[in-house]
Coordinates of C-alpha atoms in Angstrom, one line a residue:
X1 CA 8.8 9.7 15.8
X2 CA 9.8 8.4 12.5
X3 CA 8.5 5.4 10.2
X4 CA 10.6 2.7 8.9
X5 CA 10.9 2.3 5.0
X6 CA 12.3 -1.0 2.9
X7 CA 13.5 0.3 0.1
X8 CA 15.4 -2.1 -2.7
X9 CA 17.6 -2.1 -5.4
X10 CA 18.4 -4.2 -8.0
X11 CA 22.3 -5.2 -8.3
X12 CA 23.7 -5.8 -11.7
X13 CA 27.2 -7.4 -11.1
X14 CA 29.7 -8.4 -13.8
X15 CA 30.8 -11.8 -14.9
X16 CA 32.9 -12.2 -12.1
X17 CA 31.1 -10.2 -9.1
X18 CA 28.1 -12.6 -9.8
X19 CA 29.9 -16.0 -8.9
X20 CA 31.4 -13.9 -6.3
X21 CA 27.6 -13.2 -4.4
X22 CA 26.1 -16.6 -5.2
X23 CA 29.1 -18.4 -3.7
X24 CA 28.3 -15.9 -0.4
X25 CA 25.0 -16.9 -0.3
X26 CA 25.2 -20.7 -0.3
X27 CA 28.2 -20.5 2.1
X28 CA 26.6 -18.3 4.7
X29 CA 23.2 -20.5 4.7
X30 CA 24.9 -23.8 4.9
X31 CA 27.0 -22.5 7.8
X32 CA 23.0 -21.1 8.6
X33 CA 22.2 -24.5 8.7
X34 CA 24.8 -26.2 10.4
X35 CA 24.5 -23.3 13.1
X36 CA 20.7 -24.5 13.1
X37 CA 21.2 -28.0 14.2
X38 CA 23.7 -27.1 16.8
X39 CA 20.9 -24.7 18.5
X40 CA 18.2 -27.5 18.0
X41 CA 20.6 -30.3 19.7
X42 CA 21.2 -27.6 22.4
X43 CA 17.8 -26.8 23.4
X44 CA 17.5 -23.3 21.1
X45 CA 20.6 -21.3 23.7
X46 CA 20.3 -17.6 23.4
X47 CA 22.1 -15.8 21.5
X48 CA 25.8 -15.5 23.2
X49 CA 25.6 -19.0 24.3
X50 CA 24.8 -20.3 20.4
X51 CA 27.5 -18.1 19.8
X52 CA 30.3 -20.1 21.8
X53 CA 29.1 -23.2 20.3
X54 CA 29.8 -22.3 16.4
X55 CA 31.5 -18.9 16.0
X56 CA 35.0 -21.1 16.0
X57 CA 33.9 -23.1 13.8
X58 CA 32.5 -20.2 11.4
X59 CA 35.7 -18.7 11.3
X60 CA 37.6 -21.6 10.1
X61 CA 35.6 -22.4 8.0
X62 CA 36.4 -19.2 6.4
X63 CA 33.6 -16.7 7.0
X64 CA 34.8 -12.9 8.5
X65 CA 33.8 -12.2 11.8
X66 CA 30.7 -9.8 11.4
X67 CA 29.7 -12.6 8.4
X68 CA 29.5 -15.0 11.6
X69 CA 28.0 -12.7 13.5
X70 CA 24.9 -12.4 11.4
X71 CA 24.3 -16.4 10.7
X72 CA 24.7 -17.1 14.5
X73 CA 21.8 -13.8 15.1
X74 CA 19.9 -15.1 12.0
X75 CA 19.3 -18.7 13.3
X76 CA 18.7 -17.5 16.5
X77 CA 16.0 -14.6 15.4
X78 CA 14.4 -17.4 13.4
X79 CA 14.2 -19.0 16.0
X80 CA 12.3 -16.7 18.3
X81 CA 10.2 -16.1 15.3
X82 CA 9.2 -19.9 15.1
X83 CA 8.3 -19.7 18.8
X84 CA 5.9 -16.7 18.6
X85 CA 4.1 -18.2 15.8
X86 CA 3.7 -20.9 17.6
X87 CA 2.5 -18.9 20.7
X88 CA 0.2 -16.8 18.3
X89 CA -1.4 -20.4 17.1
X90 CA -0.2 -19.8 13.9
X91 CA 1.1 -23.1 13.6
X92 CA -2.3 -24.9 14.4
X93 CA -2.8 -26.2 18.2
X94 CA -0.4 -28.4 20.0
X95 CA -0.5 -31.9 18.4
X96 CA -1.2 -31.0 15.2
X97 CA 0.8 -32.2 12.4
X98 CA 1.6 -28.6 11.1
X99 CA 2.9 -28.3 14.7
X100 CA 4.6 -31.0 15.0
X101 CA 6.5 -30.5 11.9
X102 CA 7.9 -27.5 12.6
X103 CA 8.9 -28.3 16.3
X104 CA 10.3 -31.7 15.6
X105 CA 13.3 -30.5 13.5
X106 CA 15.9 -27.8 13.0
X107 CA 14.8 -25.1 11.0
X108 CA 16.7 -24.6 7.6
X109 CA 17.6 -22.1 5.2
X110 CA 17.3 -22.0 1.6
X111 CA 20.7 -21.6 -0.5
X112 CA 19.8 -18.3 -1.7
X113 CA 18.0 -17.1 1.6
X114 CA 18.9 -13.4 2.3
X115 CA 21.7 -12.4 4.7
X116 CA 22.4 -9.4 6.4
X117 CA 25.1 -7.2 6.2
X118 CA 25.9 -4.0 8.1
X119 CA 28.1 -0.9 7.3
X120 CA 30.9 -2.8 7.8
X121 CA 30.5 -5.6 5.5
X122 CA 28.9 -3.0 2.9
X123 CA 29.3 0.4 1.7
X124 CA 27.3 2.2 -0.4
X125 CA 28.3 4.9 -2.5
X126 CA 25.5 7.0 -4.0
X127 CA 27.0 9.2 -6.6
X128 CA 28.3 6.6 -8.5
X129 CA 25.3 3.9 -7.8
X130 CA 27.4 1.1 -6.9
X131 CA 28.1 -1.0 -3.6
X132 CA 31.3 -2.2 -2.2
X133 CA 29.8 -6.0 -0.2
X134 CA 32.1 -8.7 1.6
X135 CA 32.2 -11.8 -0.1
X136 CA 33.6 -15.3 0.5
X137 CA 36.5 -14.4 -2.2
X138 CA 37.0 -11.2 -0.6
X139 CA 35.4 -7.5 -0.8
X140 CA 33.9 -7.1 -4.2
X141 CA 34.4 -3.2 -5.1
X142 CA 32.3 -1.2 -7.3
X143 CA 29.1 -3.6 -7.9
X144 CA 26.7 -1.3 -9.8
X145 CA 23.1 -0.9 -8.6
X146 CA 19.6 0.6 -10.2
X147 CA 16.7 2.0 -8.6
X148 CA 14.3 5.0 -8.7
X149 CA 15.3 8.7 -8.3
X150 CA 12.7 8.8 -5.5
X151 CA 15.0 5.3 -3.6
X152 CA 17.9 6.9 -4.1
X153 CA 17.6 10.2 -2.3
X154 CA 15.6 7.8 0.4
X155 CA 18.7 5.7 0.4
X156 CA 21.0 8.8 1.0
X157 CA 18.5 10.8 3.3
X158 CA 17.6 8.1 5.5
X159 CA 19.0 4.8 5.3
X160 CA 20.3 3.1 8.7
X161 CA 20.4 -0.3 10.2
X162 CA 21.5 -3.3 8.2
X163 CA 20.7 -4.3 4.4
X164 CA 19.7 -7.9 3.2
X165 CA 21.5 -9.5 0.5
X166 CA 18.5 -11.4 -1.8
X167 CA 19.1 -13.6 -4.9
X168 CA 15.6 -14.2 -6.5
X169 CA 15.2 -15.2 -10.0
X170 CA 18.2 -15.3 -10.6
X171 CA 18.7 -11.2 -9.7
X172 CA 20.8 -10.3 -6.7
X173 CA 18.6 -7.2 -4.9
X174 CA 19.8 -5.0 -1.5
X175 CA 17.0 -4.2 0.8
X176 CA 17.6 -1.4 3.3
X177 CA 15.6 0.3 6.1
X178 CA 15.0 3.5 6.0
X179 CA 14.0 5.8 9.2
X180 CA 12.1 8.5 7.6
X181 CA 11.0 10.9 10.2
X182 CA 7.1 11.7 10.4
X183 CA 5.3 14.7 9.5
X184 CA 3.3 16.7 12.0
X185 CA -0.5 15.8 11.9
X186 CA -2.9 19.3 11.0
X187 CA -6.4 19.5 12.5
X188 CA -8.4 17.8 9.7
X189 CA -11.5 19.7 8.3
X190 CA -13.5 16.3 8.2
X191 CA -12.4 12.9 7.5
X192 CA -12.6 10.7 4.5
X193 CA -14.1 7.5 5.2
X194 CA -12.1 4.2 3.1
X195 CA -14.6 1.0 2.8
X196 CA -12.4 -2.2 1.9
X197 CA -14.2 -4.5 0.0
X198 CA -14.7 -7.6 -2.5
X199 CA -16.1 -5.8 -6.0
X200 CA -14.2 -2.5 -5.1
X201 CA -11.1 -3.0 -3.5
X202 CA -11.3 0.1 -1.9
X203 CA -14.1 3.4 -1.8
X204 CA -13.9 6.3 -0.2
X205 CA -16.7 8.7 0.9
X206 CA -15.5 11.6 -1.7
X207 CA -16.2 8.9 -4.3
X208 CA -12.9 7.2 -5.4
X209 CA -13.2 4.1 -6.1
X210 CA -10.7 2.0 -6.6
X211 CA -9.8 -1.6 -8.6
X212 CA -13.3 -2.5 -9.5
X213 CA -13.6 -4.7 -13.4
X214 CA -9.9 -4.6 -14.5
X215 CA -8.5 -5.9 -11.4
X216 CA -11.2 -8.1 -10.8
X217 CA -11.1 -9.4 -14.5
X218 CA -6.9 -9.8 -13.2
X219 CA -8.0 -11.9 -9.9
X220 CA -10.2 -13.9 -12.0
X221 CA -8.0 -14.8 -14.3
X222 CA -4.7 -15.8 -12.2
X223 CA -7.3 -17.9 -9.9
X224 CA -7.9 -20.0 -13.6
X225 CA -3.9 -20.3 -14.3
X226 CA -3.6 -21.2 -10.6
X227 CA -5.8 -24.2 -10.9
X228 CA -4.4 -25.1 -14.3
X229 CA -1.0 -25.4 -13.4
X230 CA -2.1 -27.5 -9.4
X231 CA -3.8 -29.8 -12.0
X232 CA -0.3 -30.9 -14.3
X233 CA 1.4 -32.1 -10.6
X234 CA 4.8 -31.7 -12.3
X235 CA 7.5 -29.8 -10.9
X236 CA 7.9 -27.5 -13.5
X237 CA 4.2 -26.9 -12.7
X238 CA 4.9 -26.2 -9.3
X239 CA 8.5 -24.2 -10.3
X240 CA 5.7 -21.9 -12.3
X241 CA 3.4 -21.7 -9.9
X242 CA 5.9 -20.0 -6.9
X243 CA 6.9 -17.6 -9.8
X244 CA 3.0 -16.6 -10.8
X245 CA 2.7 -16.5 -7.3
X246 CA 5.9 -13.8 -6.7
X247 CA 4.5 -12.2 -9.7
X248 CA 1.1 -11.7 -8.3
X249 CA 2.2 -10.4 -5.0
X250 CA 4.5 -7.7 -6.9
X251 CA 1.5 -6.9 -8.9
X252 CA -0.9 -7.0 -5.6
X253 CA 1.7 -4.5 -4.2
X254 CA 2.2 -1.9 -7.2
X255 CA -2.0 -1.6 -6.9
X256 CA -1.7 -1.0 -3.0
X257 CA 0.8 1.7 -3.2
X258 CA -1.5 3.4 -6.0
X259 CA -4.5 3.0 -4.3
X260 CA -2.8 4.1 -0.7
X261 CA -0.9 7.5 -2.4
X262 CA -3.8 8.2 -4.4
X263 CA -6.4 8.6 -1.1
X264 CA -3.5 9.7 1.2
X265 CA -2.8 12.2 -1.8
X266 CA -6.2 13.5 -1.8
X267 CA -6.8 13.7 2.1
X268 CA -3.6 16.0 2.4
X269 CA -5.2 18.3 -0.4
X270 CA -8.5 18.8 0.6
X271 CA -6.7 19.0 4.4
X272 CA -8.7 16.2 5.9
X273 CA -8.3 13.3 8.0
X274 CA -8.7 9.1 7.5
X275 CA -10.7 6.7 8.6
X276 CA -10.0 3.0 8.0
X277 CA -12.0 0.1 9.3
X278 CA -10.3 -2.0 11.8
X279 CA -8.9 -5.3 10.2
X280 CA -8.5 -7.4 12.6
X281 CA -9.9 -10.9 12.7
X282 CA -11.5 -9.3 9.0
X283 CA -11.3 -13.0 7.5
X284 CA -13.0 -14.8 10.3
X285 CA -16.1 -12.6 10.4
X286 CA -17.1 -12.2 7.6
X287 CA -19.5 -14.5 6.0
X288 CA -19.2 -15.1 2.5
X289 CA -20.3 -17.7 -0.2
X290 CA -17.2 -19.8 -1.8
X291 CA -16.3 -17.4 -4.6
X292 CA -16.2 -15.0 -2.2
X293 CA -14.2 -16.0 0.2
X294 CA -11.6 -16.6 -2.5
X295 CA -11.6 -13.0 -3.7
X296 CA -11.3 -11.9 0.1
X297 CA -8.3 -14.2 1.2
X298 CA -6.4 -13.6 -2.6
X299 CA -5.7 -9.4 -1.8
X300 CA -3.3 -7.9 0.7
X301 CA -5.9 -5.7 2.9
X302 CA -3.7 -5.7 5.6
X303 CA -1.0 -4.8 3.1
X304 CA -2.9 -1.7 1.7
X305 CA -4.1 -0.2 5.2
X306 CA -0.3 -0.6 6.0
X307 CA 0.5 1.2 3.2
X308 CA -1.9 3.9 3.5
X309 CA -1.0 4.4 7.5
X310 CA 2.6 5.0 6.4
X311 CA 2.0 7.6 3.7
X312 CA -0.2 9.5 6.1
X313 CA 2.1 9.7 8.6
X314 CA 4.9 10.9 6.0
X315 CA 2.5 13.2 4.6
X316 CA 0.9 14.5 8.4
X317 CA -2.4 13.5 7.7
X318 CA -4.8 12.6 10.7
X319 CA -5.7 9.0 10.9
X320 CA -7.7 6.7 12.4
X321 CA -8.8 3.0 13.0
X322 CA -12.6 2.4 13.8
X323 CA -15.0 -0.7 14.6
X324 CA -16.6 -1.8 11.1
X325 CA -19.6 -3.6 12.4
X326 CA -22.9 -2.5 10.5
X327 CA -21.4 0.2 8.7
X328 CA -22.6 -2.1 5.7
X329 CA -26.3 -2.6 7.2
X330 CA -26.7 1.0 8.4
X331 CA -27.9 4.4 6.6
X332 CA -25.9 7.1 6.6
X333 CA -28.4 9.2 6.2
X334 CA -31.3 8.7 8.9
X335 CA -29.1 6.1 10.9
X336 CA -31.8 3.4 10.5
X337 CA -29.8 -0.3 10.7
X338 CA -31.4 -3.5 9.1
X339 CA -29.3 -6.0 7.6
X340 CA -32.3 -5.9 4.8
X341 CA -31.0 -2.3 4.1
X342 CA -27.7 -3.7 2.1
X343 CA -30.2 -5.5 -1.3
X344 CA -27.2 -7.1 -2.5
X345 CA -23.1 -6.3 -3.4
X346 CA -23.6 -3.1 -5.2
X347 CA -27.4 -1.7 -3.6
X348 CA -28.0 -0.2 -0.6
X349 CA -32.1 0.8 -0.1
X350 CA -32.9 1.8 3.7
X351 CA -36.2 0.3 4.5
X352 CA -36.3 3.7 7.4
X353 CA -36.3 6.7 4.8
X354 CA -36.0 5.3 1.4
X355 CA -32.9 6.3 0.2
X356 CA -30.7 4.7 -2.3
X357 CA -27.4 4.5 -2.3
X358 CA -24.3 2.6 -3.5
X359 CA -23.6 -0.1 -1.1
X360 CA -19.7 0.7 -0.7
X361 CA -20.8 3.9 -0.9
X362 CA -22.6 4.2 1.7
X363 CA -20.5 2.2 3.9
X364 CA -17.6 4.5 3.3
X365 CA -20.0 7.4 4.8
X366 CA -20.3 5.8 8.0
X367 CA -16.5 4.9 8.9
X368 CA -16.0 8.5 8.0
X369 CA -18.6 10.1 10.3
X370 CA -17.3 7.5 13.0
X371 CA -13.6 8.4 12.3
X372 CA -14.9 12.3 13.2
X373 CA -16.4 10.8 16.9
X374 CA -12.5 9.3 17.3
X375 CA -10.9 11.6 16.8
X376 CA -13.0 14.6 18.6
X377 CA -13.6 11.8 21.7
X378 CA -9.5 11.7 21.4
X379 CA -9.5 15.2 21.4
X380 CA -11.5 15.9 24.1
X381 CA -9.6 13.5 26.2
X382 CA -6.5 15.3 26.0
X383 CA -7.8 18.5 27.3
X384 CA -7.3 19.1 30.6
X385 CA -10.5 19.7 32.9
X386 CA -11.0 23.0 34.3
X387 CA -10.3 23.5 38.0

């Protein structure tokens, strides 16, 4: 088993390699587009029928054949992405406008949306830190590249698969997928319950707890310059909003992989296992006063869980997902459940023995001891019963 890794670098092209990527970019995703129409007019063919229908006219158009390749498998992936969202309901229900919208014309691409390239439209060489990428004015040699010491000896280790071409801001960046292979999982001595909340972003049952005034003080404060900006209506308004908006993700992101490493770190030391609430349908039940519900749907849980499953299993640490309901109501110490138990954000008082506790806290206690009854009921499943 392995786990699949994006890792990216930043490209810093020359004077002339620069003109030489953004001219790439806004010829593949125009051909993107015209490809796009042709597969809407045509009913949405698969793949090698789209593929008769425009790689001709690709290729004269002056775009090398594994360049064509990719725009015809890009439309047509995008495609099959627009139909399972709207399969999923993502899109609203049928008849509604959202719906409609997005069915009722070909889909199109952005001038500097990424574009794929494989091994043989890019070559990476390591030592030196640069790339060697097809272009529309031919293959561009010796484009340097920056990164971490930690991505590079990823990128060399592990990286397979294609790499995306981006041009955000202004900065051309490679992503690549890396298939990092997984660690074997010990026998945990215990689990370490995680608690994802509002206040505390996240809190374990060993007593990290993580985000709490600073990042909340951050939330708080982006949610203000938000509604300032949606108020001006101007496009440079709107221009600064996407950026804040790419900025707050980035920043979202760099807290989620601290937070992740920091209780995956201290699972693998102490040699025990984790236990994360299941997430799904998280934003539909819970019930939450207005200001609430705006610090729950402005952080990545999803995001963080995902990061904290992948650095376990890099690391061979014993996870698990369990069922969240009442671990905030119940007492991990006597087991007595009464929503009256949780006082209010930050208190927990059971009204069964007495005891106080932190809310978060407490909560964190219970997805741990239920995380133990997984795993052991997993366990003992695997045995095989005696004759």
């Amino acid at each position: 088993m392995s786990v699949k890794i994006v890792t990216q670098v930043k490209l810093m092209p020359d004077a002339l390699q620069a003109p030489a990527l953004e001219a790439t970019l806004r010829t593949v995703n125009d051909a993107a587009n015209r490809v796009s129409r042709v597969a809407f007019e045509h009913g949405v063919p698969r793949e090698y029928e789209l593929r008769k229908h425009t790689y001709a006219e690709l290729k004269a158009r002056g775009l090398g054949a594994q360049a064509a390749q990719h725009v015809i498998k890009k439309v047509r992936d995008s495609y099959t992405t627009l139909k399972a969202n709207v399969r999923a309901g993502n899109l609203g229900k049928e008849g509604s406008r959202r719906r409609r919208k997005a069915e009722s014309k070909p889909i199109t691409f952005r001038p500097e949306a990424a574009q794929p390239y494989d091994d043989r439209c890019l070559s990476w060489q390591y030592d030196q830190q640069t790339v060697s990428i097809w272009t529309v004015e031919g293959r561009v040699k010796n484009i340097r590249f920056a990164c971490s010491a930690d991505a590079l000896t990823m990128l060399q280790a592990h990286r397979q698969g294609e790499s995306d071409l981006i041009w955000r801001d202004g900065v051309f960046y490679l992503v690549a997928t890396c298939d990092v292979p997984e660690a074997e999982p010990y026998e945990p001595d215990g689990f370490i319950g995680v608690d994802l909340g509002i206040e505390n972003i996240a809190t374990t049952s060993t007593g990290y707890l993580a985000a709490g005034r600073g990042l909340t003080r951050y939330r708080k404060r982006q949610l203000a310059l938000r509604a300032k900006l949606q108020k001006k209506r101007t496009k440079s308004a709107k221009r600064r909003l996407r950026a804040r908006a790419r900025k707050e993700a980035r920043h979202a992101a760099n807290q989620n992989h601290i937070i992740s490493k920091t209780i995956v770190t201290e699972a693998e030391r102490t040699g025990r296992g984790l236990s994360l609430e299941e997430l799904k349908g998280i934003r539909n039940r819970v019930r939450l006063r207005k200001p609430q519900r705006v610090a729950l749907h402005s952080w990545a849980f999803a995001q963080l869980a995902d990061f904290m499953v992948y650095k376990a299993k890099r690391a061979g640490v014993p996870l698990v997902f369990v069922d969240p309901a009442y671990t905030s109501q119940t007492c991990a110490e006597c087991g007595h459940v009464d929503k009256r138990n949780r006082v209010d954000q930050g208190l927990f008082i059971c009204r069964g023995c007495g005891v106080v506790a932190h809310a978060d806290r407490n909560a964190s206690h219970n997805i741990a001891t239920r995380g133990e009854s997984v795993w052991n009921a997993g366990r003992e499943s695997r045995v095989p019963a005696t004759p």
